[in-house]
Amino acid sequence: MRISSAFSPGRWLIYGVLTLAALFFLLPFYVMLVTAFKTMPEVYSTGILALPDSLNFSAWIHAWSAATIGAASEGIHGYFLNSFILVIPAVIISTAIGAFNGYVLTHWRFRGSNIFFYMLLLGTIIPFQIVLLPMAWVQGRIGIAGTLVPGLMMVHVIYGLAFTTLFFRNYYVGIPHDLIKAARVDGAGFFSIFFRIMLPVSTPIIMVTAIWQFTMIWNNFLFGVVFTQGGQQPVTVAINDLVDTVTSVHMWNVDMAAAIFAALPTLLVYLIAGKYFVRGLTAGAVKG
Amino acid sequence: MGRLILKNIHKTFGKDEVLHGINIETEENQFLILVGPSGCGKTTLLNIIAGLERESAGDILINDRRVNDQSPKNRDIAMVFQSYALYPSMSVRDNILFGLVNRHVPKEEREQILQDVAHMLQLDHLLDRRPRQLSGGQQQRVAIGRAIARRPALFLFDEPLSNLDAKLRVEMRTEIKRLHQQLQTTMVYVTHDQIEAMTMGDLIAVMNDGIIQQLGTPDAIYNDPANRFVAGFMGSPSMNFIPVTVCQGEGTVWLEVREEGQAVSRLPLPPVLQSGLKTAVDRKVILGIRPEQITDPGSAREGSALHTMELKVDMTEPTGADTLVFTRLHKTPLVARAHPSTKLVLGSNTPLSFHMERAVFFDPDDGQRLA
Amino acid sequence: MPSRKAAFSGRDQLMAKLVLSPTILAATFFIYGFILWTIWLSLTRSTILPSNHFVGLANYYDLFGSSRWWRSLSNLGIFGGLYVLISVGIGLGLAILLDQRVKAERLYQVVFLYPMALSAVVTGVAWRWLLDPGFGIQAIVRSMGFPHFAFAWIDNPDMAIYTVVIAAVWQTTGFMMAIFLAGLRGVSPEIVKAAQIDGASTGRIYLRVILPSLAPTFFVALVLSVGLAIKSFGLIIALTGGGPGYSTNVPSIFMYVFSFQRGEMGVGAASALMMLVIMMIFVLPFLLLDSRRQA
């Protein structure tokens, strides 16, 4: 027996278990992907794991521009665009406000600002069902009920603030207060300190916060299904409608293609900037 | 330039009063040290002078101008921080110029100042670097350069050397002193390091519990301490404190170390000190004497009021220049300073000479100076 | 008498308050105000439209007289309990394995964590396909030569809630892994070295030295996973639609159906409040414990 210490049976076991786990995590996406490239006859005739005979894009095209969602048969592309129209301003606004809040809460504290911070923290743990009914009523009263922008966007900005503020606060706590003192002695005021001193060192936390907000808002279903209607829905709601629509035959390949479309933006962000995504998940969580 | 006057400064945080009426007045071009243990209020006082914190009561005058209501920007001050507080996103050049740009100093003038400062502190080759590309000592010099560029009436230093290693700290000490002479401006320097205080200051304010315990020259602080706190805080190793009883008889005054009411040692008092202690006869007092005033007989100064005793050596600590001897006078631990060539055997007795004319006395209850 | 008004930094301090005030107002109104508002709604005869007709606890009697609500609660208990145990357990296990100086560690991490970047709806759709008896896992195993293999939980009212557990574990176990891995990386290497010098085996070092020092990480993982379980909504809607029947209803679905589909706003508000209470029961003790530990 010649077993080097680096590849002892224990090591093989570790890699074995990790690889099995990886297969488990990859399986659903693999199945989605191969199904989306099949024709419906192929879906029926081949196993769920089998590769498609050829790369057939008809399901993708159908999902994008022809599938029936609600009353219309125009595919998910409109809803996909809706999500972008919603997400971009919501991320920018909630991140910007969070940055200012974090700056105030760490370096311009005043009486009561800490109490406020703990008040805000609760906003990160409440089940949002508790605010749905009053919010629906308020939106109705000010005439923005059912709209994507500003209705749904406003909801996401408001309930995202607790998270963005928390992120920036925890980051700015690490910036020495002496820096602010020095800038004040140097004659800089509230905004000039923020823009000249704080913002230039904030790139990592801006990335973390923006990616977090992008992922959360893009993937959100509850607010979308409650607060939008009539073609204004975000893509997650549209996907659910598509899959739920009872037609004579369930077009699994179209469902899967549509679901992948809906998953693509956040998945790409994750693959490109996963470091920031993970930091948001753990930092936001661990420090809370 | 740069007279600083503090009149009866108070500061409260909620219910806690952290400064209880601080009064300081400097001459022009003085080096004022605020020294004390952490939590004594020295940094709070510096922040109040800078305008970074608001005093609860009292007046602050810089060059005879009351600045209480002025923002830090308008107080004609500059400040150097313990953490240097260099703006991480700006180059050395921009760090130095930031305050000048904020004050709308014309461009040509700014460039001239930058050249002067860079030259004075040998920063010329570092101007385009970012703070994180600099060593600790270089960052410190940039921080000082940033302060100098402003040509303020008052420089404020908040423990600027405590993040540097020992060798660099000594170098920077000299450099700051040199700058002080060159710039002819008053500097206020906060430190907890009594050696920095003694070596750098013209005027030292020793603070504790939000009160100035003593304000005076380094010589006065060291040799003529106002109370037991100052005596104990300044000097390393610390001053020896021996509880004694003052006795009088046959026209002379002497001291006795007593155990359970019985005299176990007698210490004579030189005539100059006797008059000061006449009022304390038959009372307990605290005798304070610095380690360097207890020496081996060979190092003792001629003609001083010497009193030599045989004391047991518990431990020695050679520092090179001399050797610290740890011993006890009955139950009171003492530290003496002996010449390094002195023969010292652990556990054996050695003769030690007390320079009694340098002794000081404190009230055992409130620690105030008696004589 | 010196002036006591902070005139010098007054403008900046005022700016700070101004900047924060929109968020303060928003949080006060849209979080706390809305909580009180929902409480009020739950005490009124609100149906499709809100009403101010006070009916006391009538909606709560209706709620707790409803078998569908009880089914939702017991489903949350089953789903939440299993989901938290399994995802925290597997997450911890994977984190420990990844902490063994594994090659391609980054790659494994990316694979374990990517479901977290997907929408719960997408996850639901994918697992609905995989769990479909006619095409999914049952069909695969049958085609591999086990013609009597049965795995049709998703169509079985007694078993469907377990399919929700599977999908939820799949989506968030990587998240738990990431939290534990961050915790493991925070353990002082010197403590581990000291234990190695003391002759402890790897297993013993984990059991006696590393895991006990991860107590705060466990708190975080538990609080987060309990929170995720209570908030789960899109995943169940997309996977089972709350069915068959209402066999996979949970409070979040109950609330949605009663408030927005059946026009029983009073009962919906009461169920929303119960969700908040459940969350507080499980999360507040952890938060208090945590703040005491830090103090």
mmCIF file of C-alpha atoms in Angstrom, chain B residues 13-148:
data_model
loop_
_atom_site.group_PDB
_atom_site.id
_atom_site.type_symbol
_atom_site.label_atom_id
_atom_site.label_comp_id
_atom_site.label_asym_id
_atom_site.label_seq_id
_atom_site.Cartn_x
_atom_site.Cartn_y
_atom_site.Cartn_z
ATOM 1 C CA PHE B 13 -21.828 64.125 29.161
ATOM 2 C CA GLY B 14 -25.367 63.454 30.300
ATOM 3 C CA LYS B 15 -25.041 63.418 34.066
ATOM 4 C CA ASP B 16 -21.282 62.935 34.237
ATOM 5 C CA GLU B 17 -19.127 65.985 34.534
ATOM 6 C CA VAL B 18 -15.809 65.102 32.924
ATOM 7 C CA LEU B 19 -14.130 68.509 33.132
ATOM 8 C CA HIS B 20 -14.579 70.503 36.329
ATOM 9 C CA GLY B 21 -13.439 74.009 35.541
ATOM 10 C CA ILE B 22 -10.186 74.069 33.599
ATOM 11 C CA ASN B 23 -8.102 77.267 33.641
ATOM 12 C CA ILE B 24 -4.981 77.539 31.514
ATOM 13 C CA GLU B 25 -3.196 80.561 30.132
ATOM 14 C CA THR B 26 -0.197 80.253 27.849
ATOM 15 C CA GLU B 27 2.390 82.768 26.691
ATOM 16 C CA GLU B 28 2.905 83.234 22.979
ATOM 17 C CA ASN B 29 4.887 80.503 21.312
ATOM 18 C CA GLN B 30 4.667 78.036 24.166
ATOM 19 C CA PHE B 31 4.643 74.263 24.103
ATOM 20 C CA LEU B 32 1.782 73.237 26.352
ATOM 21 C CA ILE B 33 1.480 69.599 27.342
ATOM 22 C CA LEU B 34 -1.743 68.077 28.601
ATOM 23 C CA VAL B 35 -0.715 64.900 30.369
ATOM 24 C CA GLY B 36 -2.596 62.409 32.487
ATOM 25 C CA PRO B 37 -3.851 58.835 32.649
ATOM 26 C CA SER B 38 -6.506 57.705 30.168
ATOM 27 C CA GLY B 39 -9.930 59.015 31.050
ATOM 28 C CA CYS B 40 -8.575 62.122 32.763
ATOM 29 C CA GLY B 41 -10.311 64.421 30.255
ATOM 30 C CA LYS B 42 -7.268 65.588 28.308
ATOM 31 C CA THR B 43 -8.539 64.526 24.890
ATOM 32 C CA THR B 44 -11.970 65.988 25.609
ATOM 33 C CA LEU B 45 -10.269 69.257 26.482
ATOM 34 C CA LEU B 46 -8.295 69.184 23.233
ATOM 35 C CA ASN B 47 -11.467 68.516 21.242
ATOM 36 C CA ILE B 48 -13.085 71.482 22.968
ATOM 37 C CA ILE B 49 -10.162 73.717 22.064
ATOM 38 C CA ALA B 50 -10.481 72.488 18.468
ATOM 39 C CA GLY B 51 -14.225 73.045 18.387
ATOM 40 C CA LEU B 52 -14.928 69.384 17.690
ATOM 41 C CA GLU B 53 -16.854 69.164 20.928
ATOM 42 C CA ARG B 54 -18.912 71.820 22.599
ATOM 43 C CA GLU B 55 -17.932 72.928 26.115
ATOM 44 C CA SER B 56 -20.755 72.991 28.680
ATOM 45 C CA ALA B 57 -19.466 76.228 30.163
ATOM 46 C CA GLY B 58 -16.398 78.447 30.040
ATOM 47 C CA ASP B 59 -14.512 80.509 27.488
ATOM 48 C CA ILE B 60 -11.843 79.676 24.940
ATOM 49 C CA LEU B 61 -9.619 82.476 23.650
ATOM 50 C CA ILE B 62 -7.119 82.047 20.860
ATOM 51 C CA ASN B 63 -4.933 85.113 20.324
ATOM 52 C CA ASP B 64 -7.305 86.951 22.684
ATOM 53 C CA ARG B 65 -10.259 86.237 20.388
ATOM 54 C CA ARG B 66 -13.171 84.357 21.941
ATOM 55 C CA VAL B 67 -13.785 81.362 19.659
ATOM 56 C CA ASN B 68 -16.546 79.479 21.516
ATOM 57 C CA ASP B 69 -19.008 80.001 18.688
ATOM 58 C CA GLN B 70 -16.553 79.440 15.853
ATOM 59 C CA SER B 71 -16.437 76.224 13.847
ATOM 60 C CA PRO B 72 -13.138 74.304 13.873
ATOM 61 C CA LYS B 73 -12.497 75.737 10.435
ATOM 62 C CA ASN B 74 -12.600 79.312 11.721
ATOM 63 C CA ARG B 75 -10.544 78.882 14.874
ATOM 64 C CA ASP B 76 -7.170 79.253 13.183
ATOM 65 C CA ILE B 77 -6.001 75.858 14.402
ATOM 66 C CA ALA B 78 -4.557 72.684 12.929
ATOM 67 C CA MET B 79 -4.607 69.251 14.461
ATOM 68 C CA VAL B 80 -2.505 66.096 14.288
ATOM 69 C CA PHE B 81 -4.167 62.848 15.297
ATOM 70 C CA GLN B 82 -2.992 59.655 16.926
ATOM 71 C CA SER B 83 -4.170 57.607 13.953
ATOM 72 C CA TYR B 84 -2.768 60.301 11.588
ATOM 73 C CA ALA B 85 -6.233 60.472 9.994
ATOM 74 C CA LEU B 86 -4.844 60.857 6.503
ATOM 75 C CA TYR B 87 -7.588 60.818 3.875
ATOM 76 C CA PRO B 88 -7.070 57.377 2.344
ATOM 77 C CA SER B 89 -8.423 58.254 -1.074
ATOM 78 C CA MET B 90 -6.191 61.295 -1.569
ATOM 79 C CA SER B 91 -2.528 61.569 -2.478
ATOM 80 C CA VAL B 92 -0.080 63.112 -0.037
ATOM 81 C CA ARG B 93 -0.295 66.309 -2.054
ATOM 82 C CA ASP B 94 -4.082 66.461 -1.816
ATOM 83 C CA ASN B 95 -4.000 65.609 1.864
ATOM 84 C CA ILE B 96 -1.780 68.616 2.489
ATOM 85 C CA LEU B 97 -3.788 70.900 0.220
ATOM 86 C CA PHE B 98 -7.280 69.841 1.314
ATOM 87 C CA GLY B 99 -7.557 72.420 4.083
ATOM 88 C CA LEU B 100 -6.192 75.177 1.858
ATOM 89 C CA VAL B 101 -8.637 74.431 -0.942
ATOM 90 C CA ASN B 102 -11.500 74.485 1.554
ATOM 91 C CA ARG B 103 -10.312 77.904 2.656
ATOM 92 C CA HIS B 104 -10.045 79.191 -0.905
ATOM 93 C CA VAL B 105 -6.335 79.925 -0.753
ATOM 94 C CA PRO B 106 -5.222 81.040 -4.259
ATOM 95 C CA LYS B 107 -3.543 78.388 -6.355
ATOM 96 C CA GLU B 108 -0.072 79.936 -6.642
ATOM 97 C CA GLU B 109 0.051 80.441 -2.898
ATOM 98 C CA ARG B 110 -1.038 76.845 -2.334
ATOM 99 C CA GLU B 111 1.744 75.551 -4.564
ATOM 100 C CA GLN B 112 4.304 77.663 -2.737
ATOM 101 C CA ILE B 113 3.102 76.393 0.654
ATOM 102 C CA LEU B 114 3.159 72.817 -0.610
ATOM 103 C CA GLN B 115 6.772 73.230 -1.763
ATOM 104 C CA ASP B 116 7.791 74.739 1.580
ATOM 105 C CA VAL B 117 6.094 72.091 3.667
ATOM 106 C CA ALA B 118 7.337 69.220 1.541
ATOM 107 C CA HIS B 119 10.837 70.590 1.767
ATOM 108 C CA MET B 120 10.700 71.180 5.513
ATOM 109 C CA LEU B 121 9.528 67.632 6.212
ATOM 110 C CA GLN B 122 11.395 65.903 3.367
ATOM 111 C CA LEU B 123 8.202 64.781 1.715
ATOM 112 C CA ASP B 124 9.135 65.962 -1.796
ATOM 113 C CA HIS B 125 9.465 62.484 -3.276
ATOM 114 C CA LEU B 126 6.264 61.199 -1.622
ATOM 115 C CA LEU B 127 3.766 63.776 -2.875
ATOM 116 C CA ASP B 128 2.013 61.490 -5.361
ATOM 117 C CA ARG B 129 1.736 58.485 -3.096
ATOM 118 C CA ARG B 130 -1.360 57.325 -1.289
ATOM 119 C CA PRO B 131 -1.269 57.122 2.521
ATOM 120 C CA ARG B 132 -1.335 53.323 2.524
ATOM 121 C CA GLN B 133 1.888 53.275 0.500
ATOM 122 C CA LEU B 134 3.734 55.095 3.289
ATOM 123 C CA SER B 135 5.445 53.815 6.410
ATOM 124 C CA GLY B 136 4.161 54.837 9.821
ATOM 125 C CA GLY B 137 6.822 57.493 10.221
ATOM 126 C CA GLN B 138 6.138 58.927 6.759
ATOM 127 C CA GLN B 139 2.407 59.036 7.459
ATOM 128 C CA GLN B 140 3.168 60.890 10.660
ATOM 129 C CA ARG B 141 5.231 63.445 8.753
ATOM 130 C CA VAL B 142 2.435 63.963 6.221
ATOM 131 C CA ALA B 143 -0.023 64.482 9.069
ATOM 132 C CA ILE B 144 2.266 67.116 10.535
ATOM 133 C CA GLY B 145 2.812 68.648 7.099
ATOM 134 C CA ARG B 146 -0.927 68.916 6.604
ATOM 135 C CA ALA B 147 -1.143 70.834 9.874
ATOM 136 C CA ILE B 148 1.807 73.107 9.096
#
